[in-house]
Coordinates of C-alpha atoms in Angstrom, one line a residue:
M7 CA -3.7 0.9 21.8
K8 CA -3.6 -1.2 18.6
C9 CA -0.7 -3.3 17.6
T10 CA 1.0 -2.7 14.3
V11 CA 1.7 -6.4 13.8
C12 CA -1.2 -8.5 15.1
N13 CA -4.9 -8.2 16.2
Y14 CA -4.0 -7.1 19.7
N15 CA -6.1 -4.0 20.6
S16 CA -6.1 -2.8 24.2
S17 CA -8.8 -0.4 25.5
S18 CA -6.0 1.4 27.3
M19 CA -4.5 4.5 25.7
D20 CA -1.2 3.9 27.6
Y21 CA 1.9 3.3 25.4
A22 CA 3.3 1.3 28.4
D23 CA 0.5 -1.2 27.7
L24 CA 1.5 -1.5 24.0
G25 CA 5.2 -1.7 24.9
G26 CA 4.4 -4.5 27.3
H27 CA 2.6 -6.3 24.6
F28 CA 5.7 -6.1 22.3
I29 CA 8.0 -7.2 25.2
D30 CA 5.7 -10.2 25.9
M31 CA 5.7 -11.2 22.3
A32 CA 9.4 -10.8 22.0
S33 CA 9.9 -13.0 25.1
E34 CA 7.9 -15.7 23.2
S35 CA 10.3 -15.3 20.3
D36 CA 7.5 -14.1 18.0
A37 CA 9.4 -13.3 14.8
D38 CA 7.0 -10.8 13.3
H39 CA 6.9 -8.6 16.5
I40 CA 10.7 -8.7 16.9
M41 CA 11.3 -7.8 13.2
W42 CA 8.9 -4.9 13.5
L43 CA 10.7 -3.5 16.6
N44 CA 14.1 -4.0 14.9
R45 CA 12.9 -2.2 11.7
F46 CA 11.0 0.7 13.1
I47 CA 11.9 1.2 16.8
T48 CA 15.1 -0.3 18.1
K49 CA 17.4 -3.4 17.7
S50 CA 18.4 -3.2 21.4
K51 CA 16.7 -5.0 24.2
T52 CA 14.6 -2.3 26.0
G53 CA 12.7 -2.0 29.2
R54 CA 9.0 -1.5 29.3
Q55 CA 9.0 2.3 30.0
D56 CA 11.8 3.1 27.6
L57 CA 10.0 1.1 24.9
A58 CA 6.7 3.0 25.7
N59 CA 8.6 6.3 25.2
M60 CA 10.0 5.1 21.9
L61 CA 6.5 4.0 20.7
R62 CA 5.0 7.3 21.8
E63 CA 7.7 9.2 19.7
F64 CA 7.0 6.9 16.7
F65 CA 3.3 7.7 16.7
E66 CA 3.6 11.4 17.7
L67 CA 1.9 13.7 15.1
N68 CA 3.3 17.0 16.4
E69 CA 1.9 19.9 14.4
S70 CA 2.1 18.0 11.1
G71 CA -1.1 16.1 11.3
L72 CA -2.2 12.6 10.4
K73 CA -1.9 13.1 6.6
R74 CA 1.7 14.3 6.8
W75 CA 2.6 11.5 9.3
I76 CA 1.4 8.8 6.8
I77 CA 3.2 10.4 3.9
N78 CA 6.4 10.7 5.9
R79 CA 6.3 7.1 7.0
F80 CA 5.6 5.9 3.5
V81 CA 8.3 8.0 1.8
S82 CA 10.9 6.8 4.4
N83 CA 10.0 3.2 3.8
F84 CA 9.9 3.1 0.0
F85 CA 11.7 6.2 -1.4
S86 CA 14.6 6.8 0.9
E87 CA 18.2 5.8 0.2
P88 CA 18.5 3.0 -0.8
P89 CA 15.0 2.6 -2.3
H90 CA 12.7 -0.4 -2.0
L91 CA 14.0 -3.1 -4.3
F92 CA 11.0 -2.9 -6.6
I93 CA 11.3 0.9 -6.8
G94 CA 15.0 0.5 -7.8
A95 CA 14.0 -2.0 -10.5
M96 CA 11.3 0.3 -11.8
Q97 CA 13.8 3.1 -12.5
S98 CA 14.6 1.4 -15.8
P99 CA 12.4 -1.8 -15.7
E100 CA 13.3 -5.0 -17.5
R101 CA 10.6 -7.0 -19.2
K102 CA 10.6 -9.6 -16.4
V103 CA 9.9 -6.9 -13.8
L104 CA 6.9 -5.7 -15.8
L105 CA 5.6 -9.2 -16.3
G106 CA 5.8 -9.8 -12.5
Y107 CA 4.0 -6.5 -12.0
V108 CA 1.1 -7.6 -14.2
V109 CA 0.4 -10.9 -12.6
E110 CA 0.7 -9.9 -8.9
H111 CA -1.1 -6.6 -9.4
H112 CA -4.0 -8.4 -11.0
H113 CA -4.6 -10.2 -7.7
F114 CA -4.0 -6.9 -5.7
L115 CA -6.7 -5.1 -7.7
K116 CA -9.2 -7.9 -7.1
Q117 CA -8.9 -7.3 -3.3
W118 CA -8.7 -3.5 -3.8
I119 CA -12.3 -3.2 -5.0
K120 CA -13.5 -5.4 -2.2
S121 CA -11.9 -3.1 0.3
C122 CA -13.4 -0.1 -1.3
A123 CA -16.8 -1.8 -1.2
Y124 CA -16.4 -2.4 2.6
V125 CA -15.8 1.3 3.1
I126 CA -19.0 2.1 1.2
A127 CA -21.0 -0.4 3.3
K128 CA -19.6 0.9 6.6
T129 CA -20.2 4.7 6.2
D130 CA -23.1 7.0 5.6
N131 CA -20.8 9.9 4.5
E132 CA -21.7 10.6 0.9
D133 CA -18.4 12.2 0.0
V134 CA -16.6 9.0 1.1
Q135 CA -19.1 6.7 -0.7
M136 CA -18.8 8.7 -3.9
Y137 CA -15.0 8.6 -3.7
E138 CA -15.0 4.9 -3.3
M139 CA -17.5 4.3 -6.1
E140 CA -15.3 6.3 -8.5
N141 CA -12.4 4.2 -7.4
I142 CA -14.2 0.9 -8.1
M143 CA -15.2 2.1 -11.5
A144 CA -11.8 3.4 -12.4
E145 CA -10.0 0.3 -11.3
M146 CA -12.2 -2.5 -12.7
H147 CA -14.9 -1.2 -14.9
G148 CA -13.7 1.9 -16.7
F149 CA -15.7 4.7 -18.3
G150 CA -16.3 3.6 -21.8
S151 CA -14.0 2.5 -24.7
K152 CA -12.0 5.7 -24.5
T153 CA -11.3 5.3 -20.8
P154 CA -10.6 1.7 -20.0
S155 CA -10.2 0.5 -16.5
H156 CA -6.9 0.3 -14.7
H157 CA -7.2 -3.5 -14.8
E158 CA -7.8 -3.6 -18.5
L159 CA -4.7 -1.4 -19.1
L160 CA -2.8 -3.8 -16.9
L161 CA -3.9 -6.8 -19.0
R162 CA -3.0 -5.0 -22.2
M163 CA 0.4 -4.2 -20.8
G164 CA 0.9 -7.9 -20.2
E165 CA -0.2 -8.8 -23.7
S166 CA 2.2 -6.3 -25.3
L167 CA 5.0 -8.1 -23.4
G168 CA 3.9 -11.6 -24.6
L169 CA 1.8 -12.6 -21.6
P170 CA -1.7 -13.7 -22.6
R171 CA -4.5 -12.3 -20.4
E172 CA -5.9 -15.8 -19.9
T173 CA -2.6 -16.7 -18.2
V174 CA -3.0 -13.8 -15.9
L175 CA -6.6 -14.4 -15.1
M176 CA -6.0 -18.1 -14.4
S177 CA -2.9 -17.5 -12.2
E178 CA -2.6 -17.9 -8.5
P179 CA -0.9 -15.2 -6.3
L180 CA 2.5 -15.9 -4.9
P181 CA 2.6 -16.6 -1.1
A182 CA 3.6 -13.0 -0.2
T183 CA 0.8 -11.6 -2.3
R184 CA -1.7 -14.1 -0.9
K185 CA -0.7 -13.3 2.7
A186 CA -1.0 -9.5 2.0
I187 CA -4.5 -10.1 0.4
E188 CA -5.6 -12.1 3.4
L189 CA -4.5 -9.3 5.7
W190 CA -6.3 -6.6 3.7
G191 CA -9.4 -8.8 3.6
N192 CA -9.4 -9.3 7.4
L193 CA -8.8 -5.6 7.9
S194 CA -11.7 -4.7 5.6
R195 CA -14.0 -7.1 7.4
N196 CA -13.1 -6.2 10.9
S197 CA -11.9 -2.5 11.0
H198 CA -13.6 0.9 11.0
W199 CA -14.0 2.4 7.5
I200 CA -11.5 5.1 8.2
E201 CA -8.9 2.4 9.1
I202 CA -9.7 0.6 5.8
M203 CA -9.2 3.8 3.9
A204 CA -5.8 4.4 5.6
A205 CA -4.8 0.8 4.9
M206 CA -5.6 0.9 1.2
H207 CA -5.5 4.4 -0.1
S208 CA -2.2 5.3 1.5
L209 CA -0.7 2.7 -0.8
E210 CA -1.6 4.9 -3.8
L211 CA 1.3 7.1 -2.7
I212 CA 3.6 4.6 -4.4
A213 CA 2.8 6.2 -7.8
T214 CA 2.3 9.8 -6.6
R215 CA 4.3 12.5 -8.2
G216 CA 5.8 15.3 -6.2
L217 CA 6.9 13.3 -3.1
E218 CA 10.4 14.9 -3.3
K219 CA 9.0 17.8 -1.2
Y220 CA 8.5 15.2 1.5
G221 CA 12.1 13.9 1.2
A222 CA 11.7 11.2 -1.5
K223 CA 14.9 10.5 -3.3
Y224 CA 13.2 8.5 -6.0
S225 CA 10.0 8.5 -8.0
Y226 CA 8.0 5.4 -8.8
F227 CA 9.8 5.2 -12.2
D228 CA 11.8 7.4 -14.4
P229 CA 9.4 9.5 -16.5
A230 CA 12.0 9.1 -19.3
I231 CA 10.3 5.8 -19.9
F232 CA 7.6 7.6 -21.8
Q233 CA 10.2 8.7 -24.4
R234 CA 11.8 5.3 -24.9
S235 CA 11.1 3.5 -28.2
D236 CA 11.8 0.1 -26.7
I237 CA 8.9 0.3 -24.3
P238 CA 5.5 -0.8 -25.8
N239 CA 2.8 1.9 -25.9
E240 CA 0.6 -0.3 -23.8
V241 CA 3.2 -0.2 -21.0
K242 CA 3.3 3.5 -21.3
D243 CA -0.5 3.8 -21.2
F244 CA -0.7 1.7 -18.0
L245 CA 2.1 3.6 -16.2
R246 CA 0.8 7.0 -17.4
E247 CA -2.7 6.2 -16.1
G248 CA -1.5 5.5 -12.6
Y249 CA 1.1 8.4 -12.8
D250 CA -1.7 10.8 -13.6
A251 CA -4.5 9.5 -11.4
D252 CA -2.9 8.3 -8.1
A253 CA -1.6 11.8 -7.2
S254 CA -5.2 13.1 -6.9
H255 CA -6.6 9.8 -5.5
S256 CA -4.2 9.4 -2.7
D257 CA -4.4 13.1 -1.8
E258 CA -8.2 13.1 -1.7
A259 CA -8.3 9.9 0.4
L260 CA -5.8 11.3 2.9
N261 CA -7.8 14.5 3.2
L262 CA -11.0 12.4 3.9
I263 CA -9.2 10.4 6.5
E264 CA -7.9 13.5 8.2
K265 CA -11.3 15.1 7.9
Y266 CA -13.1 12.3 9.8
S267 CA -10.3 11.2 12.1
D268 CA -11.4 13.4 15.0
E269 CA -14.9 12.1 14.7
Y270 CA -13.6 8.6 14.9
G271 CA -11.4 9.5 17.8
D272 CA -8.7 6.8 17.8
I273 CA -5.9 8.2 15.8
Q274 CA -3.4 5.6 16.9
A275 CA -5.6 2.8 15.6
I276 CA -5.6 4.5 12.2
Q277 CA -1.8 4.8 12.3
A278 CA -1.3 1.2 13.4
T279 CA -3.6 -0.2 10.7
F280 CA -1.8 1.9 8.1
I281 CA 1.6 0.5 9.3
R282 CA 0.3 -3.1 9.1
S283 CA -0.9 -2.5 5.5
M284 CA 2.4 -0.7 4.5
V285 CA 4.5 -3.7 5.7
A286 CA 2.3 -6.1 3.8
F287 CA 2.6 -3.9 0.7
D288 CA 6.3 -4.0 1.1
S289 CA 6.3 -7.8 0.9
Y290 CA 3.8 -7.7 -2.0
L291 CA 6.1 -5.5 -4.1
N292 CA 8.8 -8.0 -3.6
A293 CA 6.4 -10.7 -4.9
R294 CA 6.3 -8.8 -8.2
L295 CA 10.0 -9.2 -8.5
E296 CA 9.8 -12.9 -7.5
R297 CA 7.2 -13.5 -10.2
G298 CA 9.3 -11.7 -12.7
E299 CA 12.2 -14.0 -12.0
Q300 CA 9.9 -17.0 -12.7
Y301 CA 8.9 -15.6 -16.1
E302 CA 12.4 -14.6 -17.2
N303 CA 13.0 -17.8 -19.1
E304 CA 9.5 -18.9 -19.7
L305 CA 8.2 -16.3 -22.1

């Protein structure tokens, strides 16, 4: 059983063992474990066996499968009512929100390609390697002048809003972004490649269209943005690229994860690693808003 908060990983497949770990950490007043239990499981003090049953229910796939479990958890976290604060702000984004997006996402993408490279290095499955190589090219290199990279479009969005690319490139990530990047780096170095894929590519669900069929109450942003005359074309180009690409990217990645998950054998480890990444991503999205507040009166 793998913990969704720390590096604890028991060889036992007994949820009582995982529950005992959480109880032990709570008794030591470990804030991260307590907050996770309060957020996802229960806010009430619970005995070891009852907590084990709750954890078993949390991780239960039923007939839906791993892919659907990941999507359901992601939608519940970011697109339910009320939505994540950043999602709410993106429904009609102010300039400061987009500026914060540019700077913190720059640092996210630098880690993203490293994580993709770790997947390539850790598997011999050619379909997975080809998928990750395409991701690296699309995110940071591009495919010629007519198809610039996601990173280049991000920098152009910043420039259109008055933020020089040199300022972005010379910036340091905010603490929440830095902490998330450190987590993703550690996961990439120390985890199985399927877990790395679950940690990173599940995050592409944030810009995926069609999540309303999974219960989403919101989309990443209101597509009416594309018709607004007050939104620079460079902003529209960046948002449209992710809006068009991430749907297929996330779906293909989740299909690959599900395809090879039985071969890996430890479904709960994949789930736990995804949850750790999702929680870090939640904080990182808040860092975009924090950065935007800093820029509100500076540019």
